[in-house]
PDB file of C-alpha atoms in Angstrom:
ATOM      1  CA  UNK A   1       4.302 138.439  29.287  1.00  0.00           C
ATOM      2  CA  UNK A   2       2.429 135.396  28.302  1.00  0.00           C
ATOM      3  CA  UNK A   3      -1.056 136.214  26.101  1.00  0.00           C
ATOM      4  CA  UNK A   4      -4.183 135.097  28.455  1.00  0.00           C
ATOM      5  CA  UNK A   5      -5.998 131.532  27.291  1.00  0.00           C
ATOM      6  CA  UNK A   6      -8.704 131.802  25.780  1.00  0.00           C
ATOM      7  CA  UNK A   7     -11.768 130.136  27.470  1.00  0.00           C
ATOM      8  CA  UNK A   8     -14.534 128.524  27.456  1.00  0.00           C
ATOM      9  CA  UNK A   9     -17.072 127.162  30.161  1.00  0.00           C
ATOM     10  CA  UNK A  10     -19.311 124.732  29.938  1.00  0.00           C
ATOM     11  CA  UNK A  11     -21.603 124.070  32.812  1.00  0.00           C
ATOM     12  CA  UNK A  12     -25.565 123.786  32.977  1.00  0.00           C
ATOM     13  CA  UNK A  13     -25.750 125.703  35.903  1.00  0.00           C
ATOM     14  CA  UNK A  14     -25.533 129.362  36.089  1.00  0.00           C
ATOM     15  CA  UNK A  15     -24.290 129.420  39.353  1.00  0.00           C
ATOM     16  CA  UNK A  16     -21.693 127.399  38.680  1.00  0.00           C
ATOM     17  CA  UNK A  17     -20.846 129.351  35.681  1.00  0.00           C
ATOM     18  CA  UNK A  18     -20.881 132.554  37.779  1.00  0.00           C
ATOM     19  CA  UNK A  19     -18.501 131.122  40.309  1.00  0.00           C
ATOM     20  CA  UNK A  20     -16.126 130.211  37.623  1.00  0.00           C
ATOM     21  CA  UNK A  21     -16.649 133.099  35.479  1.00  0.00           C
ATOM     22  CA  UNK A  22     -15.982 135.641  39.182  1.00  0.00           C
ATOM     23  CA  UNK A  23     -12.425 133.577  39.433  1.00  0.00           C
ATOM     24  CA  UNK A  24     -10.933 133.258  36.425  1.00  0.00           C
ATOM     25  CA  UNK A  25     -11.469 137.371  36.129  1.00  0.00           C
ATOM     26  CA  UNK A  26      -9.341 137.511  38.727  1.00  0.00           C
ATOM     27  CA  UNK A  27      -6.704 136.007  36.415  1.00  0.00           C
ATOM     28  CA  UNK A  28      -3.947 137.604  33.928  1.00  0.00           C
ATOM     29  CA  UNK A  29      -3.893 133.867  32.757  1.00  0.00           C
ATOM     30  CA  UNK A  30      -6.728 133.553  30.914  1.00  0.00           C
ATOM     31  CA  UNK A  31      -9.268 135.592  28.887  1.00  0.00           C
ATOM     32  CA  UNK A  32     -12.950 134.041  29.172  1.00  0.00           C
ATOM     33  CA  UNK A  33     -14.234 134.003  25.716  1.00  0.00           C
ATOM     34  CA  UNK A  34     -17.733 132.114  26.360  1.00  0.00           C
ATOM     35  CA  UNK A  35     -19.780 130.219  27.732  1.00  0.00           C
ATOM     36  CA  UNK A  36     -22.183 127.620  26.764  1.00  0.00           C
ATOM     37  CA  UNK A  37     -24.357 126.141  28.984  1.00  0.00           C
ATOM     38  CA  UNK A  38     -23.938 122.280  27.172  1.00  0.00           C
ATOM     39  CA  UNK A  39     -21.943 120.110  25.543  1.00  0.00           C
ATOM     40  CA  UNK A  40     -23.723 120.836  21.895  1.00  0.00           C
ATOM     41  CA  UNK A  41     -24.046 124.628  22.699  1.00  0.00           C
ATOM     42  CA  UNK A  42     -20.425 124.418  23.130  1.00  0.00           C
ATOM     43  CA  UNK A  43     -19.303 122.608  19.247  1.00  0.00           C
ATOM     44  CA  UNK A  44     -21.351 125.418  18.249  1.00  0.00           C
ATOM     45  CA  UNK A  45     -18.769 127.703  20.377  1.00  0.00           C
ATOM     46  CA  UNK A  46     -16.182 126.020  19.014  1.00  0.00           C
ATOM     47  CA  UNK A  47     -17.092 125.708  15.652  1.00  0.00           C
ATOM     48  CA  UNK A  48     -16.717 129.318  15.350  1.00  0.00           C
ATOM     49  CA  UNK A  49     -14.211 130.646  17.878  1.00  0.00           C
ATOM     50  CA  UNK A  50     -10.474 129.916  18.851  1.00  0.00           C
ATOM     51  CA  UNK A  51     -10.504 128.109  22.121  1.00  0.00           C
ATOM     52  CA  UNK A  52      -7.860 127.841  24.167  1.00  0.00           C
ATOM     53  CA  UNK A  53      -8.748 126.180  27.406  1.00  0.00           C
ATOM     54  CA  UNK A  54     -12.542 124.162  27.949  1.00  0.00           C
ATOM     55  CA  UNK A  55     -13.863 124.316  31.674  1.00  0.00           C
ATOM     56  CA  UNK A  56     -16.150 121.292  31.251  1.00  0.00           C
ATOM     57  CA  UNK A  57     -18.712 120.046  33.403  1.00  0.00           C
ATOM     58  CA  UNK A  58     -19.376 116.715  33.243  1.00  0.00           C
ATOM     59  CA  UNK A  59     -23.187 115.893  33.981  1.00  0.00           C
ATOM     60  CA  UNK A  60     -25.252 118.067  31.170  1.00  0.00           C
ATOM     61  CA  UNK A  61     -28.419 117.606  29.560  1.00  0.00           C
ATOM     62  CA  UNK A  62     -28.295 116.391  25.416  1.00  0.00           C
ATOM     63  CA  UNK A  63     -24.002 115.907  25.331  1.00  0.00           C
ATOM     64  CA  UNK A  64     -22.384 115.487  28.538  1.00  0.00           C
ATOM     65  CA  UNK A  65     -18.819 116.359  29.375  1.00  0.00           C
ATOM     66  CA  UNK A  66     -16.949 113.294  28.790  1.00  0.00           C
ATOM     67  CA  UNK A  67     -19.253 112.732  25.336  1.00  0.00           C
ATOM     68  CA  UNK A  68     -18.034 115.937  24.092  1.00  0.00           C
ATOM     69  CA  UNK A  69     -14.040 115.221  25.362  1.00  0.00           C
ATOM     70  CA  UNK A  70     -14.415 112.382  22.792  1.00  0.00           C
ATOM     71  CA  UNK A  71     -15.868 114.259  20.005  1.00  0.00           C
ATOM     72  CA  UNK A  72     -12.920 117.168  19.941  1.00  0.00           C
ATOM     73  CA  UNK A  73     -10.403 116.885  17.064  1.00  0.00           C
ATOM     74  CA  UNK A  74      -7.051 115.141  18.494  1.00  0.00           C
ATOM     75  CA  UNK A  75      -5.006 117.706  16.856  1.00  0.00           C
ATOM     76  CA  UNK A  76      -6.683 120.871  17.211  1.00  0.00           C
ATOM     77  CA  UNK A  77      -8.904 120.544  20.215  1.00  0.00           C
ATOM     78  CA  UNK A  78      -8.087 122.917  23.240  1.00  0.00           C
ATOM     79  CA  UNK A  79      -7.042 121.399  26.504  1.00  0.00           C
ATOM     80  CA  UNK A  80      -9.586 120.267  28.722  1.00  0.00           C
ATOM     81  CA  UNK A  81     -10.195 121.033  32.228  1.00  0.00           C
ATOM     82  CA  UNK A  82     -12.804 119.125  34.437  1.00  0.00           C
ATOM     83  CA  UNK A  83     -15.140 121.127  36.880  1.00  0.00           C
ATOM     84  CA  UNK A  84     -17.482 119.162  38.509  1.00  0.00           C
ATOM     85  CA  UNK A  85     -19.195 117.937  42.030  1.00  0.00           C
ATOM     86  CA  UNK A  86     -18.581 114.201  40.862  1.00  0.00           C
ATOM     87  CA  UNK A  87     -15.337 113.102  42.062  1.00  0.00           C
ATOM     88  CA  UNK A  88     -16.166 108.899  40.557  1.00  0.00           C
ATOM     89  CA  UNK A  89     -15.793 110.211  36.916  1.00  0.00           C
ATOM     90  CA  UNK A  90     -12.154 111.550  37.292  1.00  0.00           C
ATOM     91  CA  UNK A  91     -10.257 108.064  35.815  1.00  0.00           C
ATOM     92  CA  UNK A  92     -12.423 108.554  32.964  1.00  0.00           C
ATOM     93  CA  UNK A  93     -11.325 112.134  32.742  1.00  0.00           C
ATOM     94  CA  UNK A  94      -7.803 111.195  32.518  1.00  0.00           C
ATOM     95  CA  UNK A  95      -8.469 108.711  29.743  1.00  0.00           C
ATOM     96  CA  UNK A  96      -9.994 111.240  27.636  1.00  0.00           C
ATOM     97  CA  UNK A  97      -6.666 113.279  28.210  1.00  0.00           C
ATOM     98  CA  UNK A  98      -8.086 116.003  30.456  1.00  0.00           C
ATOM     99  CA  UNK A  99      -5.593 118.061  31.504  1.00  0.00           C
ATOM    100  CA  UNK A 100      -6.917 118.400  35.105  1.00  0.00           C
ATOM    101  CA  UNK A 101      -9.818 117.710  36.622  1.00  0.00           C
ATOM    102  CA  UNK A 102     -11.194 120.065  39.533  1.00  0.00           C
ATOM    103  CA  UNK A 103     -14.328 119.707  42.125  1.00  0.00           C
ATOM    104  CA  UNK A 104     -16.812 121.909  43.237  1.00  0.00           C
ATOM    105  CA  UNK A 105     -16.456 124.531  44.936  1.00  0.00           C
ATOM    106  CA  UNK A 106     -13.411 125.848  42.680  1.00  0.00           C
ATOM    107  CA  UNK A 107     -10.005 126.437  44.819  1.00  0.00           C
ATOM    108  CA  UNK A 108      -9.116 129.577  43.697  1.00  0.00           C
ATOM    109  CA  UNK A 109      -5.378 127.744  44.290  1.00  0.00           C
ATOM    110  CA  UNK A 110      -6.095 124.345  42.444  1.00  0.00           C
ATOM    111  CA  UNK A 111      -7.663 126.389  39.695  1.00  0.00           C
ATOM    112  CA  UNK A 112      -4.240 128.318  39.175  1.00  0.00           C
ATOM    113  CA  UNK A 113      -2.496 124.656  39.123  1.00  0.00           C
ATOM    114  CA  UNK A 114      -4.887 123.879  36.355  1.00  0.00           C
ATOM    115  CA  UNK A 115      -4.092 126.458  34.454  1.00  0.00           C
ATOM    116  CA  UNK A 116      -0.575 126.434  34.410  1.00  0.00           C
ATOM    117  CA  UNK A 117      -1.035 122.949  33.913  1.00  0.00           C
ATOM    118  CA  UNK A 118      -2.905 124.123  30.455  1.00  0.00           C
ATOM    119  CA  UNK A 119      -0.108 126.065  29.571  1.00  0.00           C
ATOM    120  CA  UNK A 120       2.560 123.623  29.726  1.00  0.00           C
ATOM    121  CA  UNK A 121       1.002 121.474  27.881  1.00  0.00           C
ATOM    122  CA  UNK A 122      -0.116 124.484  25.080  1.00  0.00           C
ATOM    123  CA  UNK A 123       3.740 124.908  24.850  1.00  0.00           C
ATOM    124  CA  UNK A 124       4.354 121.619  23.507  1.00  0.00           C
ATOM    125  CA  UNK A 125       1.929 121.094  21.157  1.00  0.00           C
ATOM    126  CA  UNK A 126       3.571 118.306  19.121  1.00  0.00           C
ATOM    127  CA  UNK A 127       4.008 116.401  21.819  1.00  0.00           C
ATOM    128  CA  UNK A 128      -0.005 116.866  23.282  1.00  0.00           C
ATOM    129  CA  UNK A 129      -1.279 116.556  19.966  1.00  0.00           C
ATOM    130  CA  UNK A 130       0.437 113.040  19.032  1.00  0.00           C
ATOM    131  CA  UNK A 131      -1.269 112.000  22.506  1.00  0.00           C
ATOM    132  CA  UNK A 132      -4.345 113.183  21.602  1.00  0.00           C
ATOM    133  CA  UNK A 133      -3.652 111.292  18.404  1.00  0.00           C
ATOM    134  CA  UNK A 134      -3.036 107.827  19.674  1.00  0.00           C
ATOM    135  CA  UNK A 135      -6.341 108.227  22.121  1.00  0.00           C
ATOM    136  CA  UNK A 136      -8.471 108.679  19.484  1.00  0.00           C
ATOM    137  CA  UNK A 137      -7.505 105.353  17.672  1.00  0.00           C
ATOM    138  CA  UNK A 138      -8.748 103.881  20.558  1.00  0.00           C
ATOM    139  CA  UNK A 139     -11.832 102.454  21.078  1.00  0.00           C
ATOM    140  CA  UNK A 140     -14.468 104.947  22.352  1.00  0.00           C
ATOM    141  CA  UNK A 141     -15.176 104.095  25.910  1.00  0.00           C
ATOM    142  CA  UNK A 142     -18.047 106.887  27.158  1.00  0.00           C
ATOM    143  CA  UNK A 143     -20.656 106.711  24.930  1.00  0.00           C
ATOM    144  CA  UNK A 144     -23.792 108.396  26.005  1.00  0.00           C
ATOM    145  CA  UNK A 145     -26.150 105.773  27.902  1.00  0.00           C
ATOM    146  CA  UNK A 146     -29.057 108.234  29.434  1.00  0.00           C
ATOM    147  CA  UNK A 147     -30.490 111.949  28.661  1.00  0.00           C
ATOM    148  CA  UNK A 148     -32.103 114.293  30.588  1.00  0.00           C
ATOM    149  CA  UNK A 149     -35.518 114.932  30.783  1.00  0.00           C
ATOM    150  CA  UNK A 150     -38.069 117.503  32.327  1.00  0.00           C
ATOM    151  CA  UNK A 151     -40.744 116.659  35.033  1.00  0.00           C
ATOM    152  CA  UNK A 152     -42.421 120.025  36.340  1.00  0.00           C
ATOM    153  CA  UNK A 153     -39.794 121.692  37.083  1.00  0.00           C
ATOM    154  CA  UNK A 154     -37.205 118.859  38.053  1.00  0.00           C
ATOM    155  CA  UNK A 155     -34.998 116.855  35.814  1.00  0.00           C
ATOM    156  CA  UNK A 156     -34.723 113.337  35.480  1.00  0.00           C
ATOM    157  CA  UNK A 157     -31.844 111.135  34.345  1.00  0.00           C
ATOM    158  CA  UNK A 158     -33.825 108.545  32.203  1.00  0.00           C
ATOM    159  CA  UNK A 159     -31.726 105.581  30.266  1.00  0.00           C
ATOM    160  CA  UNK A 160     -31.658 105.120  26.999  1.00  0.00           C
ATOM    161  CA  UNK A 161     -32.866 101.467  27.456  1.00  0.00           C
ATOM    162  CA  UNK A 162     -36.009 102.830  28.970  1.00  0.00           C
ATOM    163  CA  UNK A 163     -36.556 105.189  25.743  1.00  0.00           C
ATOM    164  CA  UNK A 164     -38.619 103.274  22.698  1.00  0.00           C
ATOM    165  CA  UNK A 165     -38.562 106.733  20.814  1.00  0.00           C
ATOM    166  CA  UNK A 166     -38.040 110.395  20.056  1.00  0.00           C
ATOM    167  CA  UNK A 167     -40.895 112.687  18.356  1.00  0.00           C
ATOM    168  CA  UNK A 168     -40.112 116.188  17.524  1.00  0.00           C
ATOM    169  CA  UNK A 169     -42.372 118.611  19.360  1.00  0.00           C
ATOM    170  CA  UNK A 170     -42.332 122.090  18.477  1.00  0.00           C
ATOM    171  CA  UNK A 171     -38.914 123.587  19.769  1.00  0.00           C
ATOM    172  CA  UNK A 172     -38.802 119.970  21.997  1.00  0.00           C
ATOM    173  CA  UNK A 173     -38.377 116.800  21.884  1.00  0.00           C
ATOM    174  CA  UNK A 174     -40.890 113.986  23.573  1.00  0.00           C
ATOM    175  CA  UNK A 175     -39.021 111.249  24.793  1.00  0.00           C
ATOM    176  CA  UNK A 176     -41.443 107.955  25.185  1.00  0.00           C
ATOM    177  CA  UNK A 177     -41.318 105.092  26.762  1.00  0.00           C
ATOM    178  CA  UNK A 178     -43.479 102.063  27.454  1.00  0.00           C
ATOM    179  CA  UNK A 179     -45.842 104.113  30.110  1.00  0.00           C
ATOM    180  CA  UNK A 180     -45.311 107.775  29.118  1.00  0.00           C
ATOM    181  CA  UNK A 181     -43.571 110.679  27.146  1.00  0.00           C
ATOM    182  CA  UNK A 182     -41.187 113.371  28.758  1.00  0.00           C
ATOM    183  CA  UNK A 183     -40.373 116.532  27.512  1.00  0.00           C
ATOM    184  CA  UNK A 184     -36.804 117.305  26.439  1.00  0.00           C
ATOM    185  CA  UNK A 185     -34.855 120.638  25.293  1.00  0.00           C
ATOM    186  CA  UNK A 186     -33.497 121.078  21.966  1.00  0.00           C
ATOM    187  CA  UNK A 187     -34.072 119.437  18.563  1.00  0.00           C
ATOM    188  CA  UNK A 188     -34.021 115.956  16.824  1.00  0.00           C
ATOM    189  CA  UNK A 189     -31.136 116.547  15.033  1.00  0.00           C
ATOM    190  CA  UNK A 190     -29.093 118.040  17.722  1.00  0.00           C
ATOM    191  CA  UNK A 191     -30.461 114.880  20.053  1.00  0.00           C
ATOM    192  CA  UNK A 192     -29.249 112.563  16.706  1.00  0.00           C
ATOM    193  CA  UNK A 193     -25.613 114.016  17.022  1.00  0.00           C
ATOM    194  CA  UNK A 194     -25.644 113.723  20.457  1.00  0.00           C
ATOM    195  CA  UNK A 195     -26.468 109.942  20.517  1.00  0.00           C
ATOM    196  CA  UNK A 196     -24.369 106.940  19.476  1.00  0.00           C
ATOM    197  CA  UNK A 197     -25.216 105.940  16.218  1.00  0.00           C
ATOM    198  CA  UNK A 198     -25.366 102.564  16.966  1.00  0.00           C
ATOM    199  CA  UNK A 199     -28.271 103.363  19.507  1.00  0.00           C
ATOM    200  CA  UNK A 200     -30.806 105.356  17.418  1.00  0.00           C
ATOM    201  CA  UNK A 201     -31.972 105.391  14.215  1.00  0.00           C
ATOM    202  CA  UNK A 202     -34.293 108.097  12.317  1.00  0.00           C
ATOM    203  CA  UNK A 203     -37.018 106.580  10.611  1.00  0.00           C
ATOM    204  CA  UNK A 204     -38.556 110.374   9.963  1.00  0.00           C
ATOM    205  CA  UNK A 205     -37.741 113.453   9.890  1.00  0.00           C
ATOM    206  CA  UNK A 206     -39.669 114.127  13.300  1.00  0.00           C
ATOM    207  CA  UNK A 207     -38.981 110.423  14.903  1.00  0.00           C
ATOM    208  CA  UNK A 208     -36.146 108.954  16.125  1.00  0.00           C
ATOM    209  CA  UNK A 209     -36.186 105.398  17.253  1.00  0.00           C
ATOM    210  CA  UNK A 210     -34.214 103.362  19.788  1.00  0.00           C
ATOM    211  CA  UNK A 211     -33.475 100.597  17.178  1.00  0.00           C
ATOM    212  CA  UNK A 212     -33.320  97.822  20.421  1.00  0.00           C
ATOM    213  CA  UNK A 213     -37.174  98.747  21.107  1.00  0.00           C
ATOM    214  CA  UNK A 214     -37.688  97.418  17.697  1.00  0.00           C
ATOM    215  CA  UNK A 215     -39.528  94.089  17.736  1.00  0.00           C
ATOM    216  CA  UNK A 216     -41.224  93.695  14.396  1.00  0.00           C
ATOM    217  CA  UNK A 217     -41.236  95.023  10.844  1.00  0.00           C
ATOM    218  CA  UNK A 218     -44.178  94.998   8.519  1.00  0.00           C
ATOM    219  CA  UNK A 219     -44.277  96.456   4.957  1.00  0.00           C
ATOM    220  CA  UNK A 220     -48.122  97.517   4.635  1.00  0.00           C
ATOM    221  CA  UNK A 221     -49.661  98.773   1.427  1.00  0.00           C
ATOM    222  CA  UNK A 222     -45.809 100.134   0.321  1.00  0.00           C
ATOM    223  CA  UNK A 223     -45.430 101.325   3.790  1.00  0.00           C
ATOM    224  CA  UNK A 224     -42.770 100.515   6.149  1.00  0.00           C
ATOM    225  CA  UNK A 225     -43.831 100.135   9.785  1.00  0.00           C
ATOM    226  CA  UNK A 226     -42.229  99.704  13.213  1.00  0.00           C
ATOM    227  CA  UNK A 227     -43.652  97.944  15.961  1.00  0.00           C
ATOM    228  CA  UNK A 228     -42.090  98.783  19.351  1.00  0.00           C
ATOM    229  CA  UNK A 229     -41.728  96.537  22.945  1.00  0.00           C
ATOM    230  CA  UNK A 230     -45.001  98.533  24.150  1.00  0.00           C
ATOM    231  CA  UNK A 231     -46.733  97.635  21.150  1.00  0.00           C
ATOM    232  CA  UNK A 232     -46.609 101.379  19.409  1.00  0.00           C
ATOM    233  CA  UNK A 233     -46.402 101.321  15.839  1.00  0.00           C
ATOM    234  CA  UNK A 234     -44.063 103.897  14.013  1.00  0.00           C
ATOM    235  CA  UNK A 235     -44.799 104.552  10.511  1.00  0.00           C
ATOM    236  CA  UNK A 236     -41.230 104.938   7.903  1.00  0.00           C
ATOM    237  CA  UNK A 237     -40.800 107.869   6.155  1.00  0.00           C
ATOM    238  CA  UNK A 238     -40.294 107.755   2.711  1.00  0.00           C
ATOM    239  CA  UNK A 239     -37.245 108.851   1.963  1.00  0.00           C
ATOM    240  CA  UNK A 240     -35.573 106.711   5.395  1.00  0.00           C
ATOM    241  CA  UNK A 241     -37.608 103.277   3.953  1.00  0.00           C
ATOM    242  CA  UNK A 242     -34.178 102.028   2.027  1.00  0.00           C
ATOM    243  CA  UNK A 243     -31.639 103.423   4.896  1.00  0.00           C
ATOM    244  CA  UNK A 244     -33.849 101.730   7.480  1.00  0.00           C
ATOM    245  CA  UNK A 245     -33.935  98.072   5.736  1.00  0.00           C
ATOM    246  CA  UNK A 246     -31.267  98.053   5.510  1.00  0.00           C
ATOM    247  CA  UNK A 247     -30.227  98.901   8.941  1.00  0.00           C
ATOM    248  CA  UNK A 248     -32.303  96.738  10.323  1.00  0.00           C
ATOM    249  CA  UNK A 249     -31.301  93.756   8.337  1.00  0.00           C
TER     250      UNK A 249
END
């Protein structure tokens, strides 16, 4: 008899998680072995366990499904299943190499497809991992382009172009913009990894700045400040004044 996969889901909501979680007990196929409840929650997951099979949801606050499908090792990632209630993302699934990609509510049927489907390809892992291989030499196509953010107790999907900069805040993070702030989970740095490089650029050790919101440099009195679209000014930190010229030049 074939060992069970080991597991992991990844899905904001605990509901969702519970459904999932209720199902795949039911199988001999797989052994659940966590469950994170976002995309960075779940490198941490990785980092440490042997994963199998990824049950990944694709909208999630700080990395996002299809963010984190891009960020897994081509040769040593585990396969990735979809599970979402967004049926426009599944082409960009499939170029990320999912393996399958299922909607909400779960059939318990389509979910046994999916992981047979898992196993196959965990049987030939010379041939998956020289796919996975050629992918990643390509161009990364699904950067992250919005975050979400808390009002009371909704969430909001708020672009990055709206976003002039990041503060730390405690065990948060305030997103601002031209007109307001909004509070975020998580930290700076785990908001930094999250990002796209190209995007954001930390000036401080508590700020993080959309580097297109920058309009104007000015070196003050052997400080380096930042003058944003809204007219906020962000001071440099010391040690980020050389990085930061030179990023900006």
């Amino acid at each position: 008899m074939n060992e069970p996969l080991r597991a992991l889901i990844v899905d904001d909501e605990p509901p969702a998680r519970q459904a999932l979680l209720r199902l795949l007990r039911d199988s001999p196929e797989v052994a659940v072995a966590g469950i994170a409840s976002d995309g960075l929650e779940a490198l941490e997951v990785l980092a440490r366990e042997t994963i199998d099979l990824l049950f990944l949801d694709i909208e999630m606050p700080a990395l996002a499904g299809l963010e984190l499908a891009t960020r897994l090792q081509p040769a040593a990632s585990p396969v990735v299943v979809f599970v979402t209630a967004w049926p426009q993302y599944a082409v960009a699934a499939f170029d990320v190499d999912a393996a399958d990609y299922l909607l909400k509510p779960v059939d318990p049927a389509r979910l046994a497809a999916a992981v047979a489907r898992a196993r196959q390809r965990l049987a030939r892992p010379e041939l998956d991992a020289s796919l996975r291989v050629l992918r990643a030499r390509q161009p990364a196509q699904h950067q992250p382009d919005h975050v979400w953010v808390e009002q009371g107790a909704t969430r909001l999907r708020l672009p990055l172009d709206n976003i002039e900069w990041f503060a730390a805040d405690g065990d948060y993070v305030q997103a601002h913009t031209a007109t307001r702030s909004y509070l975020m989970h998580g930290s700076l740095n785990q908001l930094e990894s999250a990002l796209h490089a190209a995007r954001v650029l930390r000036i401080h050790r508590s700020t993080l700045i959309n580097v297109d919101a920058v309009t104007r440099v000015t070196s003050v009195n052997g400080q380096l400040l930042l003058a944003t679209r809204s007219g906020a000014t962000l001071q440099v930190g010391r040690r980020a004044r050389a990085r930061v010229k030179r990023r900006l030049e």
